């Protein structure tokens, strides 16, 4: 059973409006704040199949649109996931699109402007998307390097929705909903997360995401103490720097001592 | 049904003259100002088929002129889109040609000078273009890097036409024509676009294109407020920088408060 | 017969909790401190098969998930080790994951978040892991370069366990258990190791690992003197710098003269 | 029908002497000054077939000398254009040779020194050129980068002929011969070209070539005004810099106002 | 007939002890000091076959462990030299291992630690080495670049033995043994070698190796004078710098005039 | 008929001694001074076949030793030129070896040291060279870049012979022998060459080689004046720099005016 999605702004309305007008959507936000889950929830809400692709440097245009395979001695075309989505009217979600090579982003251009077609150069085929097809991309603005920044011409074809970590009450609900942990422990974990996010400027590349709080909660429900769980799931993954590690551990201790079982 | 193209200078006459004298054309201009749409309109006006290729770093000469595929155990030549255009007298449009590799631009040389032939080295074939064939390339001068700048020998084989954003009245008409939005809202959006273009020097890589105004208008017609639509379709895609984002949002608020429905 | 694993903290409990809650595990620690052996011990303890992959720059996604091979003129899919682990519920251990290419780490994302699926793009297959499947990765924080640092989005999906060299008494036991050397010689070797670890700041890239002490002990049991064995198995592999080499050799001499047979 | 070639120095005599003594020839000169046309004229004059290859970074030795193709399940050798030229005694023209990879230039060494043979390593074949074979290469000295400079050992095997733009009277004749434009307009265009060449030092990467003047003349004969034609075919292709563009346009205006129809 | 190996330290005993305890060996030392010959001698002494691989940047894992070849239309596995050594219990010698790519060094990890297995990912095969298998690697510490330095985790799995040039008397014997030159000439050549090694700091990248002295002796026995032989086999190969060349030649003259036939 | 080789030092004796003792030879010297011709003369003198390979960055080990080709559906080994030379006892000449990739130079190691074998890793074959096999390499010390410098371990396996341009009288004879030009003209050309070599320090990358003088002589015998021939064959190939070009042309004029027919 899929966990519930908790909305935090006008993201649902914007997504529905974009879907209605056949506009592609771009989700911006930090690691582990719920972008992937939001798309899953919207696909369900809109009753569309969802095809997800994690982008990376080795994802070629062929991986997106398809390729020729040899079958019975014949070269035969096999659709890629983007082409399947276009033909079947699915929502196609390109996760972490800044990781993709530029040719990958170029192939989606004619799909996203007024032409709204998928051009498959190798077969000289031009496909009109089935009803309901929508392109969604996501990226983390904090990761963008000069080299890999999204091209302006790609960005300007999109409706953009910004995400951030949910507020404390919503985050407590998410953690409980996903792990079944008791409320006081969930509150302690959210307090730890909020504390780390406040010290953001002290050398961490990222702060504690909702996802790391959920992982810590999982460890707790498996019998690990709050302090040990938060250390293993939050502090250790965030940094290898010893000084930073000590600072995070003290911060965790401070938030687990005040009110929770602590070793 | 294809939206109307609104001319803004002598581009139609220049294009027709170049077409008549078999001269290749180079379109220069910023993102989303209507270069692609212009080529579509001219192809229709001249009654020629149009073959469009979005250029990128991985587009090889084989992708343009064709390749050998294995079929029934035989190596068999299959024409690429450029070769098809040459044989059928189509207009071949290479979009964002500065993204292409140099070998791609070299292959078009003999097509564009007095020889006017397509040389396919791999098959040792030399093709004379059918009547009506014309090569059109486009690029954004603002994107040119030192590495990817068009070679002088390519540039000097072309008739060049400069594009810019249309003036306010034309832009209002384009937005209305494409989205069916009411005139006052269209005027507000164009006012927002013009305001952003005036603050061009403040750190934005690009200004708001006509395309982003059209996207915002689409959102409005789907029930999103002018302010929210402009934020999602104009401000968010333009920048990830928080300070710039705030500035853009304030600029949008100022232009939507003065006379339009604002949340 | 496999040598015994000697636990030094709460690593067993954390690993079991992560295994119970289907959470991936990340082992951090210096060269030769026992990370690989710990995974082997846990796999045995949990009764799961273990599939180990040494990561490197040339390990492709195909090497992990599988590839098409030509067989009897047909293109036929053959599972890779990660896919085999997912299908059979094995523990899959990616050793030195920072050496892997980013596409390798991207493929494990959907396996490690709430989706817990393996997506094979090329066959359009989505696999739910069999019971007992667990992903374990290891890396050496001292090796991380800017280019190869683990992505935050990968790190934040993991439970992290830190390893360091064992304390002196445990290390003596490990050395004796693995090589059968007499206790006084084992103590001398551990003393040498500890001494070198204390002078860490003097230009060595790494200190003497438990593994090098075991190698020296092996040489001793084959008749080489403690001094010569420690020189060949500890000092020479640690550095090519002559000054550092002399310093290490003197340190070895000091620790072998005080109480052991020395040439 | 091929347009006439207008000689400007001793290039014809040097080429004929080199041809008689089996010496390779190297043509140096700026973009669009007539190097390609000169080789075409000489091939016709000497009664030899001409095989032209536009060089680029992806032109491999196999593209020059030939490759193995699979045909009926057999690996079969197919000659490349250079090999065809060697076997048939054609003139082989490598256009813009500085764009070629070094292996391409190395393959022509034994063809150009006293050995005068083509060595095909892959088939272990050594071919003596048929009578009349001659190698001609061209490049633009203004383009040479440190990386791509012609190797000394390649240069020293060649007879070099320098080209520059023709003088005004010859240029007027060329323009009229190619486009059929009236003489006064041709004189105006040549005056514009000469004016731009004099301001060479003001930031342009190249000056107006004969080719761009011919293109402008074509536009005029298709009904475009001299001023608009010169802007589209000369000023716009030469630069994207606004200040330079304005300067060029003023220069064009000055030369079209004085004596020609101007808007 | 293989020339004799002349030992200079405890290298034989260390190698035998490592062989007895199944430990891999790493030979460190300058160019031409006898590392390869030492391994050949030890293989003969231990009665094991020797498989030597000269490492380089293009040596892939497939070159080491094997690859699939197409045979009768079937993909068929063919063992590489490392796999053959593992299966047959040979000594496998990886010469100049710092030249190898990192994936090459990663494949030898499980062979060198307590697991002592060869993992062939592509066939999912795990091979236990036959009795007598031993891995030996060599490298020149003077060559190590930052990029290609051996990884610590590779180094710490090895027993390391340092080599240097032999002392004068041993070197005279080696030269006589290999070339049959008379003793006075051999002494002159060794004197030249020693003199050059003493001026090491004067800009030479390497000093005269034993190998270059042997080459000079070969030339002498073929009738070349000592002075000319030493110039051609020692001075010229060591440097292209004219000043250094003159210095070396004077040094050679000084050592050949004092007691030997000199032109 | 092959032109005569004119010896200038002890190069013949050194080559013969190296050939007799199975030692590889390395020829050092500037462009066009006669290295290739020397090897051709020695091969003829020693009665050995000669196999020449021009090295470049794309010459792989497979190009040297051989490769598997598909023939009748079978993978079949085909010897490369080096293997052919080894099997047939030919002299194998690797021209401009610094252009080769390092793996190319590594493959020749076992051929050049005491082992004197060719190891073909892919077929696991070890070949003892037939009588008379000899490896000869050449390079131009002036070209060596840091990246491409010959490895010390390669250099120290070779007998090195230095070449320079011949003295004036020999050069006059070479020019006459090759082109049939009259003696006074030959003397003028040699005087031009000597003059240019004296002004070496003035910015030329290389000076006039014997080869360029021969080319100029060829042009003269085809009816071109001495001044024009020297300009086209010597001055133009040496530089694209205008100031340098003027200086060279003046130098040529000075040497042709004093005693020869000058325009």
PDB file of C-alpha atoms in Angstrom, chain A residues 3 31 36-37 40 52-56 58-59 63 67 69-73 81 84 95-96 99 143 178-179 205-209 211-212 215 218-219 221-222 224 228 231-233 236-240 242 245, chain C residues 10 13-14 16-18 20-21 23 26 28 61 68 70 73-75 101-103 106-107 109-110 112-115 119 121-124 139 141 144 149-162 164:
ATOM      1  CA  UNK A   3       1.837   5.975   1.783  1.00  0.00           C
ATOM      2  CA  UNK A  31      17.109  15.891  -1.720  1.00  0.00           C
ATOM      3  CA  UNK A  36       9.062  11.700  -6.405  1.00  0.00           C
ATOM      4  CA  UNK A  37       6.214  10.922  -4.049  1.00  0.00           C
ATOM      5  CA  UNK A  40       3.272   9.348  -7.783  1.00  0.00           C
ATOM      6  CA  UNK A  52       9.860   7.052 -14.055  1.00  0.00           C
ATOM      7  CA  UNK A  53      13.430   7.401 -15.352  1.00  0.00           C
ATOM      8  CA  UNK A  54      16.383   8.214 -13.117  1.00  0.00           C
ATOM      9  CA  UNK A  55      18.635  10.389 -15.297  1.00  0.00           C
ATOM     10  CA  UNK A  56      22.385   9.959 -15.452  1.00  0.00           C
ATOM     11  CA  UNK A  58      25.047   7.475 -19.555  1.00  0.00           C
ATOM     12  CA  UNK A  59      21.379   7.688 -20.333  1.00  0.00           C
ATOM     13  CA  UNK A  63      17.544   4.722 -23.759  1.00  0.00           C
ATOM     14  CA  UNK A  67      16.707   1.430 -30.283  1.00  0.00           C
ATOM     15  CA  UNK A  69      17.789  -4.648 -31.627  1.00  0.00           C
ATOM     16  CA  UNK A  70      18.779  -7.659 -33.707  1.00  0.00           C
ATOM     17  CA  UNK A  71      16.063 -10.277 -33.625  1.00  0.00           C
ATOM     18  CA  UNK A  72      16.004 -13.344 -35.860  1.00  0.00           C
ATOM     19  CA  UNK A  73      18.780 -11.724 -37.884  1.00  0.00           C
ATOM     20  CA  UNK A  81      10.171   4.343 -21.990  1.00  0.00           C
ATOM     21  CA  UNK A  84       5.937   4.177 -24.568  1.00  0.00           C
ATOM     22  CA  UNK A  95      14.128  12.321 -12.116  1.00  0.00           C
ATOM     23  CA  UNK A  96      17.257  14.487 -11.561  1.00  0.00           C
ATOM     24  CA  UNK A  99      22.319  14.588 -14.548  1.00  0.00           C
ATOM     25  CA  UNK A 143      23.416  20.458  -7.196  1.00  0.00           C
ATOM     26  CA  UNK A 178       5.400   5.526   6.982  1.00  0.00           C
ATOM     27  CA  UNK A 179       6.984   3.740   9.936  1.00  0.00           C
ATOM     28  CA  UNK A 205      26.533  20.018   1.940  1.00  0.00           C
ATOM     29  CA  UNK A 206      22.907  19.189   2.683  1.00  0.00           C
ATOM     30  CA  UNK A 207      20.699  19.213   5.747  1.00  0.00           C
ATOM     31  CA  UNK A 208      18.716  16.307   7.148  1.00  0.00           C
ATOM     32  CA  UNK A 209      15.954  15.387   4.700  1.00  0.00           C
ATOM     33  CA  UNK A 211      13.817  10.731   4.141  1.00  0.00           C
ATOM     34  CA  UNK A 212      16.633  10.419   6.715  1.00  0.00           C
ATOM     35  CA  UNK A 215      15.002   5.905   8.051  1.00  0.00           C
ATOM     36  CA  UNK A 218      12.506   2.619  10.931  1.00  0.00           C
ATOM     37  CA  UNK A 219      15.583   1.725  13.005  1.00  0.00           C
ATOM     38  CA  UNK A 221      10.819   0.511  15.443  1.00  0.00           C
ATOM     39  CA  UNK A 222      13.355  -2.314  14.997  1.00  0.00           C
ATOM     40  CA  UNK A 224      17.507   0.616  18.135  1.00  0.00           C
ATOM     41  CA  UNK A 228      21.804   5.375  17.976  1.00  0.00           C
ATOM     42  CA  UNK A 231      23.387   8.806  14.601  1.00  0.00           C
ATOM     43  CA  UNK A 232      23.344   5.980  12.039  1.00  0.00           C
ATOM     44  CA  UNK A 233      20.575   7.335   9.804  1.00  0.00           C
ATOM     45  CA  UNK A 236      26.749   9.530   9.658  1.00  0.00           C
ATOM     46  CA  UNK A 237      25.234   9.851   6.160  1.00  0.00           C
ATOM     47  CA  UNK A 238      25.424  13.654   6.281  1.00  0.00           C
ATOM     48  CA  UNK A 239      29.184  14.025   6.731  1.00  0.00           C
ATOM     49  CA  UNK A 240      32.546  12.264   6.946  1.00  0.00           C
ATOM     50  CA  UNK A 242      35.001  14.398  12.231  1.00  0.00           C
ATOM     51  CA  UNK A 245      30.170  14.623  13.048  1.00  0.00           C
TER      52      UNK A 245
ATOM     53  CA  UNK C  10      26.975  -1.830  17.938  1.00  0.00           C
ATOM     54  CA  UNK C  13      22.686  -4.697  16.072  1.00  0.00           C
ATOM     55  CA  UNK C  14      22.438  -1.835  13.557  1.00  0.00           C
ATOM     56  CA  UNK C  16      20.268  -6.603  11.942  1.00  0.00           C
ATOM     57  CA  UNK C  17      17.796  -3.728  12.482  1.00  0.00           C
ATOM     58  CA  UNK C  18      18.444  -2.385   8.984  1.00  0.00           C
ATOM     59  CA  UNK C  20      14.733  -6.355   9.408  1.00  0.00           C
ATOM     60  CA  UNK C  21      13.357  -3.041   8.074  1.00  0.00           C
ATOM     61  CA  UNK C  23      17.064  -0.569   4.799  1.00  0.00           C
ATOM     62  CA  UNK C  26      26.682   1.982   4.092  1.00  0.00           C
ATOM     63  CA  UNK C  28      32.572   3.723   6.180  1.00  0.00           C
ATOM     64  CA  UNK C  61      24.964  -0.537 -15.339  1.00  0.00           C
ATOM     65  CA  UNK C  68      21.754  -8.764 -23.985  1.00  0.00           C
ATOM     66  CA  UNK C  70      23.769 -13.005 -28.795  1.00  0.00           C
ATOM     67  CA  UNK C  73      21.520 -15.662 -33.498  1.00  0.00           C
ATOM     68  CA  UNK C  74      19.064 -14.285 -30.925  1.00  0.00           C
ATOM     69  CA  UNK C  75      19.540 -11.344 -28.595  1.00  0.00           C
ATOM     70  CA  UNK C 101      30.416   5.659 -12.101  1.00  0.00           C
ATOM     71  CA  UNK C 102      27.422   7.770 -11.222  1.00  0.00           C
ATOM     72  CA  UNK C 103      25.089   5.776 -13.427  1.00  0.00           C
ATOM     73  CA  UNK C 106      21.708   5.975  -9.852  1.00  0.00           C
ATOM     74  CA  UNK C 107      20.472   2.487 -10.696  1.00  0.00           C
ATOM     75  CA  UNK C 109      18.095   4.585  -6.072  1.00  0.00           C
ATOM     76  CA  UNK C 110      14.679   3.018  -6.634  1.00  0.00           C
ATOM     77  CA  UNK C 112      16.792   1.999  -1.703  1.00  0.00           C
ATOM     78  CA  UNK C 113      13.882   4.396  -1.216  1.00  0.00           C
ATOM     79  CA  UNK C 114      10.233   3.673  -0.393  1.00  0.00           C
ATOM     80  CA  UNK C 115       9.666   2.198  -3.876  1.00  0.00           C
ATOM     81  CA  UNK C 119      14.024  -0.935 -12.764  1.00  0.00           C
ATOM     82  CA  UNK C 121      15.242   0.187 -18.471  1.00  0.00           C
ATOM     83  CA  UNK C 122      16.413  -1.961 -21.359  1.00  0.00           C
ATOM     84  CA  UNK C 123      13.849  -4.715 -20.817  1.00  0.00           C
ATOM     85  CA  UNK C 124      11.228  -2.396 -19.288  1.00  0.00           C
ATOM     86  CA  UNK C 139      33.767   3.216   0.951  1.00  0.00           C
ATOM     87  CA  UNK C 141      36.166   8.419   3.509  1.00  0.00           C
ATOM     88  CA  UNK C 144      36.971  10.621  -1.541  1.00  0.00           C
ATOM     89  CA  UNK C 149      32.242  11.860  -3.693  1.00  0.00           C
ATOM     90  CA  UNK C 150      29.069   9.937  -3.090  1.00  0.00           C
ATOM     91  CA  UNK C 151      26.019  11.933  -4.090  1.00  0.00           C
ATOM     92  CA  UNK C 152      23.948  13.262  -1.192  1.00  0.00           C
ATOM     93  CA  UNK C 153      20.855  11.607  -2.584  1.00  0.00           C
ATOM     94  CA  UNK C 154      22.635   8.251  -2.436  1.00  0.00           C
ATOM     95  CA  UNK C 155      24.006   8.784   1.064  1.00  0.00           C
ATOM     96  CA  UNK C 156      20.700   9.885   2.513  1.00  0.00           C
ATOM     97  CA  UNK C 157      19.076   6.613   1.503  1.00  0.00           C
ATOM     98  CA  UNK C 158      21.406   4.575   3.714  1.00  0.00           C
ATOM     99  CA  UNK C 159      21.980   3.554   7.325  1.00  0.00           C
ATOM    100  CA  UNK C 160      25.655   4.353   7.912  1.00  0.00           C
ATOM    101  CA  UNK C 161      28.021   2.405  10.168  1.00  0.00           C
ATOM    102  CA  UNK C 162      31.517   3.714  10.906  1.00  0.00           C
ATOM    103  CA  UNK C 164      37.948   1.915  12.624  1.00  0.00           C
TER     104      UNK C 164
END
